[in-house]
Every structure is written in structure tokens, then in C-alpha cells.
Coordinates of C-alpha atoms in Angstrom, one line a residue:
M1 CA 0.0 0.0 0.0
S2 CA 1.4 3.2 -1.0
T3 CA 1.9 6.2 1.5
I4 CA 0.9 9.8 0.3
F5 CA 2.8 12.7 2.0
E6 CA 1.5 16.2 1.7
L7 CA 4.4 18.6 1.1
P8 CA 4.2 22.0 2.9
R9 CA 3.0 24.8 0.6
Q10 CA 5.9 26.9 -0.7
V11 CA 5.7 30.6 -0.5
V12 CA 6.6 32.1 -3.7
K13 CA 8.2 35.6 -3.2
P14 CA 7.8 38.1 -6.0
A15 CA 10.8 38.6 -8.1
F16 CA 10.6 42.3 -7.3
I17 CA 10.3 44.3 -4.1
R18 CA 7.2 46.4 -3.6
V19 CA 8.4 49.7 -2.2
A20 CA 6.3 52.5 -0.6
A21 CA 7.4 55.7 1.1
Y22 CA 5.9 57.7 3.8
A23 CA 6.4 61.6 4.2
R24 CA 5.0 63.9 6.7
V25 CA 5.3 67.4 7.9
S26 CA 3.7 68.9 11.1
T27 CA 2.8 72.5 10.1
E28 CA 1.4 74.2 7.0
S29 CA 4.2 76.8 6.8
D30 CA 5.7 77.4 3.4
K31 CA 9.1 76.0 4.5
Q32 CA 7.5 72.8 5.7
L33 CA 5.4 72.4 2.6
H34 CA 8.5 72.8 0.6
S35 CA 10.1 70.1 2.6
Y36 CA 7.0 67.8 2.2
S37 CA 7.1 68.4 -1.6
A38 CA 10.8 67.6 -1.7
Q39 CA 10.3 64.3 0.2
V40 CA 7.6 63.1 -2.1
S41 CA 9.6 63.9 -5.3
H42 CA 12.8 62.3 -3.7
Y43 CA 11.0 59.0 -3.0
Q44 CA 9.1 58.8 -6.3
E45 CA 12.5 59.2 -8.4
L46 CA 14.4 56.9 -6.0
I47 CA 11.8 53.9 -6.1
R48 CA 11.3 54.2 -9.9
S49 CA 15.1 54.4 -10.6
R50 CA 16.1 51.3 -8.6
P51 CA 16.3 48.0 -10.5
G52 CA 14.2 45.3 -8.8
W53 CA 11.9 47.8 -7.0
Q54 CA 8.4 48.2 -7.9
F55 CA 6.5 51.4 -6.9
A56 CA 3.8 50.8 -4.2
G57 CA 2.8 54.3 -3.6
I58 CA 3.6 57.4 -1.6
Y59 CA 1.6 57.9 1.7
T60 CA 1.5 61.2 3.1
D61 CA 0.3 63.5 5.8
H62 CA 0.8 67.3 6.2
G63 CA -0.1 69.7 8.8
I64 CA -0.5 66.8 11.4
S65 CA 1.6 66.1 14.5
G66 CA 3.5 62.9 14.7
T67 CA 2.9 62.4 18.4
S68 CA -0.2 60.2 17.7
T69 CA -1.2 58.1 14.6
L70 CA -4.9 58.4 15.3
K71 CA -5.6 61.4 12.8
R72 CA -2.9 60.5 10.2
D73 CA -4.9 59.1 7.4
G74 CA -1.8 58.7 5.1
F75 CA -0.1 56.6 7.8
N76 CA -3.1 54.4 8.5
N77 CA -3.8 53.8 4.8
M78 CA -0.2 52.7 4.5
M79 CA -0.6 50.3 7.4
T80 CA -3.8 48.9 5.8
A81 CA -1.9 48.2 2.5
A82 CA 0.8 46.5 4.5
R83 CA -1.6 44.3 6.3
T84 CA -3.2 43.2 3.0
G85 CA 0.2 42.2 1.6
E86 CA 0.6 45.1 -1.0
I87 CA 4.0 46.4 0.5
D88 CA 7.4 44.7 1.1
L89 CA 9.6 47.8 2.0
I90 CA 8.7 51.2 3.5
L91 CA 11.1 54.2 3.2
T92 CA 10.8 57.2 5.4
K93 CA 13.1 60.2 6.1
S94 CA 13.6 59.8 9.7
I95 CA 12.1 58.4 13.0
S96 CA 10.5 61.7 13.9
R97 CA 8.8 61.7 10.5
F98 CA 7.5 58.2 11.3
A99 CA 6.4 58.8 14.9
R100 CA 7.6 60.6 18.0
N101 CA 5.7 58.3 20.4
T102 CA 8.1 55.5 21.3
V103 CA 5.3 53.1 22.2
D104 CA 3.4 53.6 18.9
L105 CA 6.7 53.5 16.9
L106 CA 7.8 50.2 18.2
A107 CA 4.4 48.7 18.1
Y108 CA 4.0 49.6 14.3
V109 CA 7.5 48.6 13.4
R110 CA 7.2 45.2 15.2
E111 CA 3.8 44.5 13.5
L112 CA 5.3 45.4 10.1
K113 CA 8.2 43.1 10.8
A114 CA 5.7 40.3 11.6
L115 CA 4.0 40.9 8.2
G116 CA 7.4 40.7 6.5
V117 CA 7.6 44.5 5.8
T118 CA 10.9 46.3 6.4
V119 CA 11.1 49.9 7.3
Q120 CA 14.2 51.9 6.4
F121 CA 14.9 55.3 8.1
E122 CA 17.2 57.3 5.8
R123 CA 18.7 59.9 8.3
E124 CA 19.5 57.3 11.0
N125 CA 20.5 54.7 8.5
I126 CA 18.4 52.1 10.3
D127 CA 17.1 48.9 8.7
T128 CA 14.4 47.2 10.9
S129 CA 15.1 43.8 9.2
T130 CA 18.0 43.5 11.6
M131 CA 18.0 43.0 15.3
D132 CA 20.6 45.7 15.8
G133 CA 18.3 48.1 14.0
E134 CA 15.6 47.5 16.6
I135 CA 17.8 48.1 19.5
L136 CA 19.1 51.4 18.0
L137 CA 15.6 52.3 16.9
T138 CA 14.4 52.2 20.5
L139 CA 17.1 54.4 21.7
L140 CA 16.7 57.0 18.9
A141 CA 12.9 56.9 19.3
S142 CA 13.3 57.9 23.0
F143 CA 15.4 61.0 21.9
A144 CA 12.7 61.8 19.2
Q145 CA 10.0 61.8 21.9
A146 CA 12.1 63.9 24.2
E147 CA 12.5 66.5 21.4
S148 CA 8.8 66.5 20.8
E149 CA 8.0 67.2 24.5
T150 CA 10.6 70.0 24.6
N151 CA 9.0 71.5 21.4
S152 CA 5.5 71.1 23.0
E153 CA 6.7 73.0 26.1
S154 CA 8.0 75.8 23.9
V155 CA 4.8 76.1 22.1
K156 CA 2.7 76.1 25.4
W157 CA 5.0 78.8 26.8
A158 CA 4.4 81.1 23.7
V159 CA 0.6 80.6 24.0
R160 CA 0.7 81.4 27.7
K161 CA 2.7 84.6 26.8
K162 CA 0.0 85.7 24.6
Y163 CA -2.6 85.3 27.2
Q164 CA -0.5 87.3 29.7
E165 CA -0.3 90.0 27.2
G166 CA -4.1 90.0 26.6
Y167 CA -4.2 88.3 23.3
G168 CA -6.2 85.2 22.3
H169 CA -4.7 82.3 20.4
S170 CA -6.0 81.2 17.1
Y171 CA -9.7 80.5 17.7
Y172 CA -11.9 78.7 15.2
V173 CA -15.5 79.1 16.3
L174 CA -18.8 79.9 14.8
G175 CA -19.3 83.7 14.5
Y176 CA -15.6 84.8 14.6
Q177 CA -12.6 84.6 12.4
T178 CA -9.0 85.1 13.6
V179 CA -7.1 87.7 11.6
G180 CA -3.6 88.2 13.1
R181 CA -4.2 88.9 16.8
E182 CA -7.8 89.9 16.3
L183 CA -11.1 88.1 16.4
L184 CA -13.4 89.6 13.8
V185 CA -17.1 89.0 13.5
V186 CA -18.4 86.9 10.6
P187 CA -21.9 88.5 9.9
D188 CA -23.9 85.5 8.6
E189 CA -22.4 83.3 11.3
A190 CA -23.2 85.9 14.1
E191 CA -26.9 85.9 13.0
I192 CA -26.9 82.1 13.6
V193 CA -25.5 82.4 17.0
R194 CA -28.0 85.1 18.0
R195 CA -30.9 82.9 16.7
L196 CA -29.6 79.9 18.8
Y197 CA -29.6 82.1 21.9
T198 CA -32.9 83.8 21.4
S199 CA -34.7 80.5 20.4
Y200 CA -33.4 78.7 23.3
L201 CA -35.3 81.1 25.6
E202 CA -38.4 80.5 23.5
G203 CA -38.2 76.8 24.1
I204 CA -36.7 75.8 20.8
S205 CA -33.8 73.4 21.2
P206 CA -30.5 74.2 19.6
E207 CA -30.7 70.8 17.7
T208 CA -34.1 71.9 16.2
V209 CA -32.8 75.3 15.2
C210 CA -29.8 73.6 13.5
R211 CA -32.2 71.5 11.4
Q212 CA -34.1 74.6 10.6
L213 CA -31.0 76.5 9.4
K214 CA -30.1 73.5 7.1
A215 CA -33.6 73.4 5.6
E216 CA -33.1 77.2 5.0
G217 CA -29.9 76.7 3.2
K218 CA -27.9 78.7 5.9
L219 CA -25.7 75.8 6.9
P220 CA -22.8 75.3 6.0
T221 CA -22.0 79.0 6.4
S222 CA -20.4 81.4 3.8
R223 CA -16.9 80.2 4.8
G224 CA -17.9 76.7 5.0
M225 CA -18.3 76.4 8.8
K226 CA -20.3 73.2 9.6
V227 CA -22.7 73.0 12.5
N228 CA -24.7 70.0 13.3
E229 CA -27.0 68.4 16.1
K230 CA -24.0 66.9 17.8
N231 CA -21.8 70.0 18.2
V232 CA -24.3 72.9 18.4
R233 CA -25.3 73.0 22.0
P234 CA -21.7 74.0 23.6
I235 CA -22.2 77.3 21.5
L236 CA -24.8 78.4 24.2
E237 CA -22.2 78.2 27.0
N238 CA -19.2 79.8 25.3
P239 CA -18.4 83.1 27.0
I240 CA -16.4 84.1 23.9
Y241 CA -19.6 85.5 22.4
T242 CA -19.7 88.2 25.1
G243 CA -16.4 89.5 24.0
M244 CA -14.5 87.5 26.7
I245 CA -11.7 84.9 26.2
I246 CA -10.6 82.5 29.0
G247 CA -7.1 81.3 28.2
Q248 CA -5.9 77.8 29.2
K249 CA -9.4 76.5 30.1
Y250 CA -8.1 73.0 28.9
F251 CA -4.7 71.6 28.7
V252 CA -2.9 68.5 27.4
P253 CA -1.2 66.5 30.2
T254 CA 1.1 64.6 27.9
V255 CA 2.4 65.0 24.3
G256 CA -0.2 63.4 22.0
G257 CA -2.7 63.0 24.7
S258 CA -6.3 64.3 25.1
A259 CA -7.3 67.8 26.3
K260 CA -8.3 67.9 30.0
L261 CA -10.5 70.5 31.8
N262 CA -8.0 72.8 33.8
E263 CA -9.2 72.6 37.3
G264 CA -6.5 74.4 39.0
E265 CA -3.5 72.4 37.6
H266 CA -2.4 75.5 35.6
P267 CA -3.1 79.2 35.7
Q268 CA -6.1 80.6 33.7
Y269 CA -6.1 83.9 31.9
V270 CA -9.4 85.9 31.7
V271 CA -9.5 88.8 29.3
E272 CA -12.7 90.9 29.1
G273 CA -13.5 93.3 26.2
H274 CA -11.0 91.3 24.0
H275 CA -13.2 91.5 20.9
E276 CA -16.6 92.7 19.6
P277 CA -19.4 90.8 21.3
I278 CA -22.1 89.0 19.5
I279 CA -24.3 88.3 22.4
E280 CA -25.1 90.8 25.1
Q281 CA -24.2 89.9 28.7
E282 CA -27.8 90.0 29.7
L283 CA -28.9 87.5 27.0
F284 CA -25.9 85.3 27.8
D285 CA -26.7 85.3 31.5
A286 CA -30.4 84.6 31.0
V287 CA -29.4 81.5 28.7
Q288 CA -27.0 80.2 31.4
A289 CA -29.7 80.5 34.0
E290 CA -32.3 78.6 31.9
I291 CA -29.6 75.8 31.2
K292 CA -29.0 75.5 34.9
R293 CA -32.8 75.5 35.6
R294 CA -33.4 72.7 33.1
R295 CA -30.6 70.6 34.2
K296 CA -31.6 70.8 37.8
A297 CA -35.3 70.0 37.2
G298 CA -34.7 67.5 34.2
H299 CA -37.6 66.5 32.0
L300 CA -40.2 68.6 34.1
T301 CA -38.9 71.9 32.6
L302 CA -38.9 71.0 29.0
A303 CA -41.6 72.7 26.9
P304 CA -42.6 71.3 23.5
S305 CA -41.1 73.0 20.4
L306 CA -40.8 72.2 16.8
G307 CA -40.4 68.4 16.6
T308 CA -41.5 67.7 20.1
T309 CA -44.8 67.2 22.0
A310 CA -46.3 67.6 25.4
L311 CA -45.1 64.0 26.0
T312 CA -41.5 64.5 25.3
H313 CA -39.4 63.7 28.3
R314 CA -42.6 63.2 30.3
V315 CA -43.4 59.5 29.6
V316 CA -41.5 57.3 32.1
C317 CA -40.9 53.5 32.3
S318 CA -42.0 52.0 35.6
K319 CA -39.1 49.5 35.6
C320 CA -35.9 51.5 34.8
G321 CA -37.2 55.1 35.3
R322 CA -35.9 56.1 31.8
C323 CA -38.1 58.1 29.5
Y324 CA -40.0 56.6 26.6
H325 CA -38.8 57.7 23.1
R326 CA -41.0 58.6 20.2
R327 CA -40.3 56.6 17.0
T328 CA -41.8 56.1 13.6
K329 CA -42.6 52.8 12.1
C330 CA -42.9 52.5 8.4
R331 CA -44.7 49.8 6.6
K332 CA -45.5 49.2 2.9
N333 CA -48.5 51.6 2.6
M334 CA -48.4 53.4 5.9
S335 CA -46.3 54.8 8.8
Y336 CA -47.2 55.6 12.3
K337 CA -45.6 57.0 15.5
Y338 CA -45.2 54.8 18.7
W339 CA -43.5 55.2 22.1
W340 CA -41.1 52.8 23.7
C341 CA -38.7 52.6 26.5
E342 CA -35.3 54.1 25.8
L343 CA -33.5 50.9 26.8
A344 CA -35.5 48.9 24.1
T345 CA -34.9 51.6 21.3
R346 CA -31.1 51.0 21.6
G347 CA -31.3 47.7 19.8
K348 CA -29.7 45.7 22.5
G349 CA -32.7 43.7 23.8
N350 CA -35.8 44.8 25.9
P351 CA -34.6 44.3 29.5
C352 CA -37.7 46.2 30.9
K353 CA -40.2 44.0 28.8
A354 CA -41.8 47.2 27.8
H355 CA -44.5 47.3 25.1
Q356 CA -44.6 49.7 22.2
I357 CA -47.7 51.9 22.4
R358 CA -49.0 53.7 19.4
E359 CA -49.2 57.4 19.8
V360 CA -52.9 57.6 18.6
L361 CA -53.7 55.1 21.2
L362 CA -51.8 56.8 24.0
H363 CA -53.4 60.1 23.1
E364 CA -56.9 58.5 23.2
K365 CA -56.3 56.9 26.6
I366 CA -55.0 60.3 28.1
L367 CA -57.9 62.4 26.6
N368 CA -60.5 59.9 27.8
T369 CA -59.0 59.7 31.3
L370 CA -58.8 63.4 31.6
E371 CA -62.2 63.9 29.9
L372 CA -60.8 66.2 27.2
E373 CA -62.1 66.6 23.7
K374 CA -59.0 67.1 21.6
W375 CA -55.2 67.0 21.9
D376 CA -53.5 70.4 22.6
D377 CA -49.9 70.2 23.7
A378 CA -49.9 73.7 25.3
A379 CA -53.0 72.9 27.3
L380 CA -51.8 69.4 28.5
L381 CA -48.5 70.9 29.7
E382 CA -50.5 73.1 32.1
V383 CA -52.1 69.9 33.5
I384 CA -49.7 66.9 33.2
D385 CA -46.5 66.6 35.4
H386 CA -45.4 63.2 34.0
I387 CA -46.8 59.7 32.9
V388 CA -45.7 56.3 34.1
I389 CA -46.2 53.3 31.9
S390 CA -45.6 49.6 33.1
P391 CA -44.9 46.5 31.1
E392 CA -48.3 45.1 32.2
G393 CA -50.0 48.0 30.2
Q394 CA -50.9 50.3 33.2
I395 CA -50.8 54.1 32.7
R396 CA -50.5 56.4 35.6
I397 CA -51.0 60.1 34.7
H398 CA -49.5 62.3 37.4
L399 CA -51.1 65.7 37.3
K400 CA -49.5 68.9 38.6
N401 CA -52.3 69.4 41.2
G402 CA -50.9 66.1 42.9
T403 CA -53.6 63.7 41.8
V404 CA -53.0 60.5 39.9
K405 CA -55.2 59.2 37.1
H406 CA -55.2 55.5 36.0
A407 CA -55.7 53.9 32.5
E408 CA -54.7 50.7 30.6
F409 CA -53.7 50.0 27.1
G410 CA -53.7 46.2 27.2
G411 CA -50.1 45.3 26.3
A412 CA -48.3 45.3 23.0
Q413 CA -49.7 47.4 20.2

């Protein structure tokens, strides 16, 4: 009887080496951009002129710090190409161009080495395919990180010096444009800011105003400033709109780290009358008081505005205490609104066993229980404090006069 042996699969390496390059500069200055262009041209010519090398792309980032790789799209695209087997060798000018964070640098170099990808650092003459290269790389990366930390401290000192002299530092906010050392008002954006403040006191949420502005074609702004429902609310609490700046309100504890609220770790610099205000101090104070009032009282202070109803933030789950959310269900020839516990709407199960209740039915039960003829959001706000719904289909309507009315909707709808 013959015996069959399966020979191990032979990995056939390409006859050529697929070579890519990575280039980066950290600022947008003319000098740095010239360096950036020179790096790209240098590597394009080098790779194409070398026998046995195949051009695998130039990956670039400009105007981005090397202390972290999170926002470096060019670098991340290069790593993706390496992971999918499209690169054999990466060329780069120096360790500081590749990364100034020692931990990140070694992690990526080791991953590339495991993938069979070599990195060559031109200035330091390091080839990561050798063990000696990795030892030297660790040492030089530490120097590069120390250099980055020194440069960071120099930049922070220059910024603090500006604050001490009563000047701001390169703000990019809706309503203002930095020109030299001045903050100048952008007229169309200033109108948006004023509308956000006045609308808030009228009971219209900033998210709703944002949607209105988009529908009216006023967003993005004339200079392309983008505002959306996720980033619009902080505008209501920014004192910059009163003509004031607060320097060093946030700080970055470590190079490449995330910003942290300054709670006394470093001095702050308050400069009043720094620039032309968009919002009068009285209006700003009124909005801050309203924000504080709503936060303290929670759902009980919220009035209906465009896109909301008298039930918004007032229908509560008896199991978890969270609010019911209003949703729309679309079917082939129809759609309808329904209310459901927040936990269930997240798409991660229904731990409260809460039932969906159609809005039409919920309105009907409330009107019948309160002996009212028609639904009127404003009128119901004067009467209803909040409503509690149980999984068993029981509805408890708590009125502002302290009484509680009961109704049932009979389970799932």
C-alpha cells in the first residue's frame, strides 16, 4: 500500500520588491510644505530608478503632528496596505517623521516586521530587518519623543505669553474669524449664534434650530463652517460670544494625549473686552440661568417646540425610570408614531419587557382619562406633570395638582 505525503506549501516571493514611502510634515508653513514636496519627489524618483523595486505608492500626511497616529490618514492607509500584503519595504526620512511616540513607533515597526515588511529610516541609516536596527531604533525613538516634549513646552510657553499680554490664540469658532491677533465678527455666522440664543429662551432646542437652518440653506456658512446637532449645544455656553476669552481653560497633560479641563493644575487667563461681542451679557446670563434650571429639574422643565410634543421627556418607564422615546414605524403603505422605553430603542434587547404603544392610542387613553375632547400640547402641559407606563399595560397620569389618574392600554400594540 502506497503512502501519500502532503508537502508544505511553498511561499513564492515576488521577483521584485514592492516599495512604498511615507512622508509627513507637522505644520502648514511654506518652509515645511517645501520640505514635504521635496520628500515626495525624492522617493518617487528613488523607487522608480532602482532595479528590482516596484513602486507601491507614496503615503503622506501634512499639517499633522507625529505624536499620535490616530488622525494620520496617510499613515493608517499605508498600514492597511501592508496588512493586505501590498508592501514589502517602506522608506521614510527619519524616526521623527514616522512617529515621535516611542510606544506607537515600536508597536507599528514590530507589526510590520511580523508581516514581512521592512522599514528603512534614511537619516538614522536604520533597517528594521536586523536586530541591531531595533535596538538602535528604541534608543533614537526615545530621543525623538524627548525632542517632541521640549518643542511642546516651547509652544505652550508662547501661548501662555500671549494670554498674559491680553491676546487670544487662534480661535476657530462659529461667528468669529482670527485675523492676526484679532477676532473679527463673521456677519452671517453671528446671526446664527443670535438665533440659537434667542430660540433657546423661546423653548426651541439648538438641535431643532440647527435642522431649521439646514432646511433654509444657511448651513454650512459662507466660509464653509459646519454645525450639526451633535456639536451645536456648546455654543450656548461659550463666553467668547460676550467678548471675553478664557485662556488655558483646557490643557494636554502629555504629548499626543487628550485635552483635559483645567481644574487648577495651571493658571487661567481671563481677558474681558477682548473683541466685539455677538451676544449681550444680559442675554448670555439669561441663557445660562435657563440651562442651569433645566438641568436641575430634568424633564419637568422641557416645553414642546418644533419636533416635540407635550409627552416629550414626560413618559417614564416604571421598571428602569428612563423616558419613553418617540419613534416612527414605516410599513408598505403606511407609517405611524409609537412610544417605547429608551433601553428597548437601543437595539440591545428589551430588559424592561416594555411594550410599544402607538401614539394615537396613547393620546386616546390620556384624553379619555382626563375627559378632554381634543389633543392640545400647550393645554396639556399646564395639567400633566409626568406619565408612568408599566410592562403590564398600566398608565399612571400624574397631574400637577398632585392627583394621579389611571388607565390601561392592554399590552403590545
